[in-house]
Amino acid sequence: MRIAVLVSGSGSNLQAILDAAASDPAFAALPVVVIADRDGIQALDRATVARVPTEVVAWSDFTDRAAFTKAVCDTADRYDVDALVLAGFMRILSPEAVERFPILNIHPSMLPAFVGAHALEAAIAHGVKVTGVTVHFVDERVDHGPIIAQVPVTVRPDDTVASLQARIQEIEHRLYPSVIKAFANGLLETDGRVVTWKDDA
Ligand code: GRF
């Protein structure tokens, strides 16, 4: 399976995916392009080091979400990709993307709690004792699609956003490659909102 990884920032999840693709012969997802919504981010450097082509579809070049989404999808199409993998991609894509590709996303909370860009801050402010990581298929709504996998993370009384994020990212870097591997191997079945992992996944 050929995948495009979409990024906006440091790209630590991208790195975990690149490492899995390079080291695990059974990792059936091949990152063929990394697409960023801005230039000058660390994720692009990581892709270059791994010799994966990069493309920048700059959000700032567009006046509306639909045109931006079309440009991202057309870019992915040029690389003949089968799926999009969002890895810290901070833009909301319009419905055209979901119509054109299966899309995976990773989110730092136990969805449906704390959707949106400030999930860690919101979890701490709300005083929850447990938050976590969710990997889900993307649908037309933000942080809403069918849930593939979740791992809980305990919130400690003295946690800051940084300390909580460090533990969450440790989980993310193991969880996301394992989900992508199962997806690429055809081991995920979706029935409405419910995703089932086949026995050998
Ligand atoms: C991750 O924590 C992910 O859950 C969220 O954005 C962050 C991206 O981090 N969607 P990185 O760019 O992969 O380091």
PDB file of C-alpha atoms and ligand atoms in Angstrom:
ATOM      1  CA  MET A   1       0.000   0.000   0.000  1.00  0.00           C
ATOM      2  CA  ARG A   2       1.350   3.401  -1.005  1.00  0.00           C
ATOM      3  CA  ILE A   3       0.748   6.080   1.613  1.00  0.00           C
ATOM      4  CA  ALA A   4       1.165   9.846   1.792  1.00  0.00           C
ATOM      5  CA  VAL A   5       2.001  11.148   5.263  1.00  0.00           C
ATOM      6  CA  LEU A   6       0.628  14.643   5.962  1.00  0.00           C
ATOM      7  CA  VAL A   7       2.499  16.783   8.492  1.00  0.00           C
ATOM      8  CA  SER A   8       2.617  20.276   9.990  1.00  0.00           C
ATOM      9  CA  GLY A   9       5.248  20.125  12.693  1.00  0.00           C
ATOM     10  CA  SER A  10       8.057  18.201  14.288  1.00  0.00           C
ATOM     11  CA  GLY A  11       7.143  14.919  12.650  1.00  0.00           C
ATOM     12  CA  SER A  12       7.964  12.539  15.486  1.00  0.00           C
ATOM     13  CA  ASN A  13       5.072  10.312  14.417  1.00  0.00           C
ATOM     14  CA  LEU A  14       6.286  10.502  10.833  1.00  0.00           C
ATOM     15  CA  GLN A  15       9.675   9.320  12.131  1.00  0.00           C
ATOM     16  CA  ALA A  16       8.073   6.338  13.847  1.00  0.00           C
ATOM     17  CA  ILE A  17       6.338   5.434  10.567  1.00  0.00           C
ATOM     18  CA  LEU A  18       9.537   5.847   8.534  1.00  0.00           C
ATOM     19  CA  ASP A  19      11.442   3.705  11.041  1.00  0.00           C
ATOM     20  CA  ALA A  20       8.804   0.973  10.926  1.00  0.00           C
ATOM     21  CA  ALA A  21       8.790   1.021   7.124  1.00  0.00           C
ATOM     22  CA  ALA A  22      12.575   0.737   7.063  1.00  0.00           C
ATOM     23  CA  SER A  23      12.965  -1.950   9.702  1.00  0.00           C
ATOM     24  CA  ASP A  24       9.919  -4.221   9.510  1.00  0.00           C
ATOM     25  CA  PRO A  25       9.648  -6.308   6.335  1.00  0.00           C
ATOM     26  CA  ALA A  26       5.990  -7.034   7.173  1.00  0.00           C
ATOM     27  CA  PHE A  27       5.146  -3.322   7.282  1.00  0.00           C
ATOM     28  CA  ALA A  28       3.069  -3.266   4.117  1.00  0.00           C
ATOM     29  CA  ALA A  29       2.686   0.529   3.938  1.00  0.00           C
ATOM     30  CA  LEU A  30       5.237   2.369   1.820  1.00  0.00           C
ATOM     31  CA  PRO A  31       5.527   6.105   2.531  1.00  0.00           C
ATOM     32  CA  VAL A  32       5.957   7.454  -1.020  1.00  0.00           C
ATOM     33  CA  VAL A  33       5.513  11.166  -0.253  1.00  0.00           C
ATOM     34  CA  VAL A  34       5.389  13.480   2.748  1.00  0.00           C
ATOM     35  CA  ILE A  35       3.070  16.452   2.254  1.00  0.00           C
ATOM     36  CA  ALA A  36       3.355  19.523   4.499  1.00  0.00           C
ATOM     37  CA  ASP A  37       1.062  22.519   4.852  1.00  0.00           C
ATOM     38  CA  ARG A  38       4.047  24.814   5.350  1.00  0.00           C
ATOM     39  CA  ASP A  39       7.743  24.933   4.588  1.00  0.00           C
ATOM     40  CA  GLY A  40      10.604  24.905   7.064  1.00  0.00           C
ATOM     41  CA  ILE A  41       9.324  22.274   9.493  1.00  0.00           C
ATOM     42  CA  GLN A  42      11.339  19.476  11.019  1.00  0.00           C
ATOM     43  CA  ALA A  43       9.080  16.813   9.532  1.00  0.00           C
ATOM     44  CA  LEU A  44      10.310  17.734   6.049  1.00  0.00           C
ATOM     45  CA  ASP A  45      13.923  17.262   7.153  1.00  0.00           C
ATOM     46  CA  ARG A  46      13.069  13.839   8.539  1.00  0.00           C
ATOM     47  CA  ALA A  47      11.548  12.819   5.198  1.00  0.00           C
ATOM     48  CA  THR A  48      14.568  14.069   3.292  1.00  0.00           C
ATOM     49  CA  VAL A  49      16.942  12.092   5.523  1.00  0.00           C
ATOM     50  CA  ALA A  50      14.819   8.998   4.855  1.00  0.00           C
ATOM     51  CA  ARG A  51      14.913   9.768   1.109  1.00  0.00           C
ATOM     52  CA  VAL A  52      11.144  10.117   0.861  1.00  0.00           C
ATOM     53  CA  PRO A  53       9.986  12.834  -1.574  1.00  0.00           C
ATOM     54  CA  THR A  54       8.450  15.930   0.000  1.00  0.00           C
ATOM     55  CA  GLU A  55       5.794  18.331  -1.212  1.00  0.00           C
ATOM     56  CA  VAL A  56       4.644  21.587   0.361  1.00  0.00           C
ATOM     57  CA  VAL A  57       1.037  22.599  -0.243  1.00  0.00           C
ATOM     58  CA  ALA A  58       1.143  25.867   1.662  1.00  0.00           C
ATOM     59  CA  TRP A  59      -2.076  26.681   3.461  1.00  0.00           C
ATOM     60  CA  SER A  60      -1.167  30.355   3.145  1.00  0.00           C
ATOM     61  CA  ASP A  61      -1.382  30.101  -0.674  1.00  0.00           C
ATOM     62  CA  PHE A  62      -5.101  29.315  -0.563  1.00  0.00           C
ATOM     63  CA  THR A  63      -8.157  31.353   0.211  1.00  0.00           C
ATOM     64  CA  ASP A  64     -10.515  28.469   0.890  1.00  0.00           C
ATOM     65  CA  ARG A  65     -10.425  25.007   2.430  1.00  0.00           C
ATOM     66  CA  ALA A  66     -11.890  23.226  -0.587  1.00  0.00           C
ATOM     67  CA  ALA A  67      -9.178  24.500  -2.921  1.00  0.00           C
ATOM     68  CA  PHE A  68      -6.477  23.597  -0.393  1.00  0.00           C
ATOM     69  CA  THR A  69      -7.959  20.108   0.003  1.00  0.00           C
ATOM     70  CA  LYS A  70      -8.100  19.588  -3.747  1.00  0.00           C
ATOM     71  CA  ALA A  71      -4.441  20.582  -4.073  1.00  0.00           C
ATOM     72  CA  VAL A  72      -3.431  18.161  -1.303  1.00  0.00           C
ATOM     73  CA  CYS A  73      -5.418  15.316  -2.905  1.00  0.00           C
ATOM     74  CA  ASP A  74      -4.085  16.070  -6.387  1.00  0.00           C
ATOM     75  CA  THR A  75      -0.545  16.038  -5.000  1.00  0.00           C
ATOM     76  CA  ALA A  76      -1.159  12.665  -3.353  1.00  0.00           C
ATOM     77  CA  ASP A  77      -2.631  11.370  -6.617  1.00  0.00           C
ATOM     78  CA  ARG A  78       0.525  12.285  -8.500  1.00  0.00           C
ATOM     79  CA  TYR A  79       2.300   9.756  -6.276  1.00  0.00           C
ATOM     80  CA  ASP A  80      -0.416   7.196  -6.882  1.00  0.00           C
ATOM     81  CA  VAL A  81      -1.159   6.780  -3.194  1.00  0.00           C
ATOM     82  CA  ASP A  82      -3.803   4.457  -1.764  1.00  0.00           C
ATOM     83  CA  ALA A  83      -4.316   6.250   1.566  1.00  0.00           C
ATOM     84  CA  LEU A  84      -3.499   9.403   3.497  1.00  0.00           C
ATOM     85  CA  VAL A  85      -1.972   9.217   6.968  1.00  0.00           C
ATOM     86  CA  LEU A  86      -2.319  12.387   9.054  1.00  0.00           C
ATOM     87  CA  ALA A  87       0.606  12.705  11.464  1.00  0.00           C
ATOM     88  CA  GLY A  88       0.298  15.989  13.320  1.00  0.00           C
ATOM     89  CA  PHE A  89      -1.389  17.611  10.322  1.00  0.00           C
ATOM     90  CA  MET A  90      -3.032  20.737  11.712  1.00  0.00           C
ATOM     91  CA  ARG A  91      -5.451  21.504   8.870  1.00  0.00           C
ATOM     92  CA  ILE A  92      -9.005  20.311   8.507  1.00  0.00           C
ATOM     93  CA  LEU A  93      -9.604  18.848   5.064  1.00  0.00           C
ATOM     94  CA  SER A  94     -12.918  19.339   3.300  1.00  0.00           C
ATOM     95  CA  PRO A  95     -15.128  16.302   2.475  1.00  0.00           C
ATOM     96  CA  GLU A  96     -13.532  15.828  -0.952  1.00  0.00           C
ATOM     97  CA  ALA A  97     -10.526  14.215   0.758  1.00  0.00           C
ATOM     98  CA  VAL A  98     -12.650  11.544   2.427  1.00  0.00           C
ATOM     99  CA  GLU A  99     -14.363  10.832  -0.888  1.00  0.00           C
ATOM    100  CA  ARG A 100     -11.013  10.333  -2.617  1.00  0.00           C
ATOM    101  CA  PHE A 101      -8.950   8.429  -0.034  1.00  0.00           C
ATOM    102  CA  PRO A 102      -9.172   6.368   3.111  1.00  0.00           C
ATOM    103  CA  ILE A 103      -7.564   8.588   5.768  1.00  0.00           C
ATOM    104  CA  LEU A 104      -6.090   7.741   9.162  1.00  0.00           C
ATOM    105  CA  ASN A 105      -5.508  10.212  11.988  1.00  0.00           C
ATOM    106  CA  ILE A 106      -3.889  10.093  15.421  1.00  0.00           C
ATOM    107  CA  HIS A 107      -5.292  12.261  18.184  1.00  0.00           C
ATOM    108  CA  PRO A 108      -3.931  12.807  21.703  1.00  0.00           C
ATOM    109  CA  SER A 109      -7.067  12.032  23.726  1.00  0.00           C
ATOM    110  CA  MET A 110      -9.585   9.273  24.283  1.00  0.00           C
ATOM    111  CA  LEU A 111     -12.065  10.387  21.646  1.00  0.00           C
ATOM    112  CA  PRO A 112     -14.817  11.496  21.714  1.00  0.00           C
ATOM    113  CA  ALA A 113     -13.386  13.493  24.631  1.00  0.00           C
ATOM    114  CA  PHE A 114     -11.347  16.610  23.863  1.00  0.00           C
ATOM    115  CA  VAL A 115     -11.591  16.999  20.102  1.00  0.00           C
ATOM    116  CA  GLY A 116      -9.622  19.742  18.395  1.00  0.00           C
ATOM    117  CA  ALA A 117      -6.171  21.224  18.468  1.00  0.00           C
ATOM    118  CA  HIS A 118      -5.737  21.668  22.249  1.00  0.00           C
ATOM    119  CA  ALA A 119      -6.613  18.242  23.568  1.00  0.00           C
ATOM    120  CA  LEU A 120      -3.843  18.075  26.168  1.00  0.00           C
ATOM    121  CA  GLU A 121      -4.536  21.517  27.626  1.00  0.00           C
ATOM    122  CA  ALA A 122      -8.254  20.707  27.705  1.00  0.00           C
ATOM    123  CA  ALA A 123      -7.713  17.367  29.467  1.00  0.00           C
ATOM    124  CA  ILE A 124      -5.546  18.959  32.165  1.00  0.00           C
ATOM    125  CA  ALA A 125      -7.922  21.907  32.605  1.00  0.00           C
ATOM    126  CA  HIS A 126     -10.876  19.538  32.910  1.00  0.00           C
ATOM    127  CA  GLY A 127      -9.126  17.571  35.626  1.00  0.00           C
ATOM    128  CA  VAL A 128      -9.529  14.150  34.030  1.00  0.00           C
ATOM    129  CA  LYS A 129      -7.482  11.401  35.662  1.00  0.00           C
ATOM    130  CA  VAL A 130      -7.076   9.436  32.453  1.00  0.00           C
ATOM    131  CA  THR A 131      -6.616  10.621  28.901  1.00  0.00           C
ATOM    132  CA  GLY A 132      -4.868   8.819  26.059  1.00  0.00           C
ATOM    133  CA  VAL A 133      -4.324   8.284  22.371  1.00  0.00           C
ATOM    134  CA  THR A 134      -6.822   7.464  19.627  1.00  0.00           C
ATOM    135  CA  VAL A 135      -6.179   6.322  16.072  1.00  0.00           C
ATOM    136  CA  HIS A 136      -9.253   6.625  13.884  1.00  0.00           C
ATOM    137  CA  PHE A 137     -10.465   6.776  10.321  1.00  0.00           C
ATOM    138  CA  VAL A 138     -11.259  10.304   9.216  1.00  0.00           C
ATOM    139  CA  ASP A 139     -14.812  11.182   8.232  1.00  0.00           C
ATOM    140  CA  GLU A 140     -16.468  14.508   7.381  1.00  0.00           C
ATOM    141  CA  ARG A 141     -16.379  15.702  10.998  1.00  0.00           C
ATOM    142  CA  VAL A 142     -13.344  16.724  13.042  1.00  0.00           C
ATOM    143  CA  ASP A 143     -11.815  13.951  15.208  1.00  0.00           C
ATOM    144  CA  HIS A 144     -14.983  11.931  14.743  1.00  0.00           C
ATOM    145  CA  GLY A 145     -14.526   8.945  12.412  1.00  0.00           C
ATOM    146  CA  PRO A 146     -14.568   5.238  13.342  1.00  0.00           C
ATOM    147  CA  ILE A 147     -12.114   4.445  16.144  1.00  0.00           C
ATOM    148  CA  ILE A 148      -9.455   1.863  15.321  1.00  0.00           C
ATOM    149  CA  ALA A 149      -7.379   1.789  18.502  1.00  0.00           C
ATOM    150  CA  GLN A 150      -7.111   3.576  21.845  1.00  0.00           C
ATOM    151  CA  VAL A 151      -4.560   3.483  24.632  1.00  0.00           C
ATOM    152  CA  PRO A 152      -5.227   5.208  27.975  1.00  0.00           C
ATOM    153  CA  VAL A 153      -2.625   7.386  29.682  1.00  0.00           C
ATOM    154  CA  THR A 154      -2.872   8.362  33.355  1.00  0.00           C
ATOM    155  CA  VAL A 155      -2.812  12.088  34.114  1.00  0.00           C
ATOM    156  CA  ARG A 156      -0.573  12.734  37.134  1.00  0.00           C
ATOM    157  CA  PRO A 157      -1.386  15.493  39.624  1.00  0.00           C
ATOM    158  CA  ASP A 158       1.805  17.372  38.775  1.00  0.00           C
ATOM    159  CA  ASP A 159       1.527  16.959  34.995  1.00  0.00           C
ATOM    160  CA  THR A 160       2.194  19.882  32.701  1.00  0.00           C
ATOM    161  CA  VAL A 161       1.242  19.843  29.031  1.00  0.00           C
ATOM    162  CA  ALA A 162       4.871  19.005  28.250  1.00  0.00           C
ATOM    163  CA  SER A 163       5.179  16.095  30.678  1.00  0.00           C
ATOM    164  CA  LEU A 164       1.831  14.619  29.623  1.00  0.00           C
ATOM    165  CA  GLN A 165       2.685  15.069  25.967  1.00  0.00           C
ATOM    166  CA  ALA A 166       5.953  13.192  26.427  1.00  0.00           C
ATOM    167  CA  ARG A 167       4.129  10.119  27.773  1.00  0.00           C
ATOM    168  CA  ILE A 168       1.396  10.393  25.148  1.00  0.00           C
ATOM    169  CA  GLN A 169       3.900  10.599  22.323  1.00  0.00           C
ATOM    170  CA  GLU A 170       5.742   7.551  23.582  1.00  0.00           C
ATOM    171  CA  ILE A 171       2.484   5.629  23.144  1.00  0.00           C
ATOM    172  CA  GLU A 172       1.750   7.272  19.791  1.00  0.00           C
ATOM    173  CA  HIS A 173       5.075   6.220  18.320  1.00  0.00           C
ATOM    174  CA  ARG A 174       4.302   2.566  19.020  1.00  0.00           C
ATOM    175  CA  LEU A 175       0.568   2.629  18.326  1.00  0.00           C
ATOM    176  CA  TYR A 176       0.452   4.438  14.989  1.00  0.00           C
ATOM    177  CA  PRO A 177       2.863   2.148  13.115  1.00  0.00           C
ATOM    178  CA  SER A 178       1.066  -0.933  14.426  1.00  0.00           C
ATOM    179  CA  VAL A 179      -2.305   0.388  13.249  1.00  0.00           C
ATOM    180  CA  ILE A 180      -0.939   1.422   9.858  1.00  0.00           C
ATOM    181  CA  LYS A 181       0.600  -2.019   9.477  1.00  0.00           C
ATOM    182  CA  ALA A 182      -2.707  -3.737  10.249  1.00  0.00           C
ATOM    183  CA  PHE A 183      -4.544  -1.394   7.872  1.00  0.00           C
ATOM    184  CA  ALA A 184      -2.056  -1.940   5.046  1.00  0.00           C
ATOM    185  CA  ASN A 185      -2.290  -5.684   5.521  1.00  0.00           C
ATOM    186  CA  GLY A 186      -6.075  -5.540   5.158  1.00  0.00           C
ATOM    187  CA  LEU A 187      -6.655  -6.622   8.746  1.00  0.00           C
ATOM    188  CA  LEU A 188      -9.150  -3.905   9.725  1.00  0.00           C
ATOM    189  CA  GLU A 189     -12.847  -4.319   9.002  1.00  0.00           C
ATOM    190  CA  THR A 190     -15.251  -1.408   9.340  1.00  0.00           C
ATOM    191  CA  ASP A 191     -18.979  -1.796   9.880  1.00  0.00           C
ATOM    192  CA  GLY A 192     -20.506   1.649  10.356  1.00  0.00           C
ATOM    193  CA  ARG A 193     -18.647   3.147  13.290  1.00  0.00           C
ATOM    194  CA  VAL A 194     -17.253  -0.141  14.507  1.00  0.00           C
ATOM    195  CA  VAL A 195     -13.791  -1.232  13.441  1.00  0.00           C
ATOM    196  CA  THR A 196     -12.802  -4.839  14.066  1.00  0.00           C
ATOM    197  CA  TRP A 197      -9.264  -6.166  14.032  1.00  0.00           C
ATOM    198  CA  LYS A 198      -9.151  -9.537  12.290  1.00  0.00           C
ATOM    199  CA  ASP A 199      -7.800 -12.397  14.370  1.00  0.00           C
ATOM    200  CA  ASP A 200      -4.258 -12.388  13.096  1.00  0.00           C
ATOM    201  CA  ALA A 201      -3.777  -8.622  13.535  1.00  0.00           C
TER     202      ALA A 201
HETATM  203  C1  GRF B   1       0.747  14.308  17.958  1.00  0.00           C
HETATM  204  O1  GRF B   1       0.739  14.353  19.354  1.00  0.00           O
HETATM  205  C2  GRF B   1      -0.605  13.929  17.420  1.00  0.00           C
HETATM  206  O2  GRF B   1      -1.394  13.228  18.323  1.00  0.00           O
HETATM  207  C3  GRF B   1      -1.244  15.255  17.134  1.00  0.00           C
HETATM  208  O3  GRF B   1      -0.201  16.109  16.769  1.00  0.00           O
HETATM  209  C4  GRF B   1       1.011  15.677  17.368  1.00  0.00           C
HETATM  210  C5  GRF B   1       2.041  15.651  16.286  1.00  0.00           C
HETATM  211  O4  GRF B   1       3.331  15.457  16.759  1.00  0.00           O
HETATM  212  N1  GRF B   1      -2.267  15.090  16.129  1.00  0.00           N
HETATM  213  P1  GRF B   1       4.514  15.094  15.744  1.00  0.00           P
HETATM  214  O5  GRF B   1       4.567  16.201  14.700  1.00  0.00           O
HETATM  215  O6  GRF B   1       4.233  13.760  15.146  1.00  0.00           O
HETATM  216  O7  GRF B   1       5.746  15.097  16.591  1.00  0.00           O
END
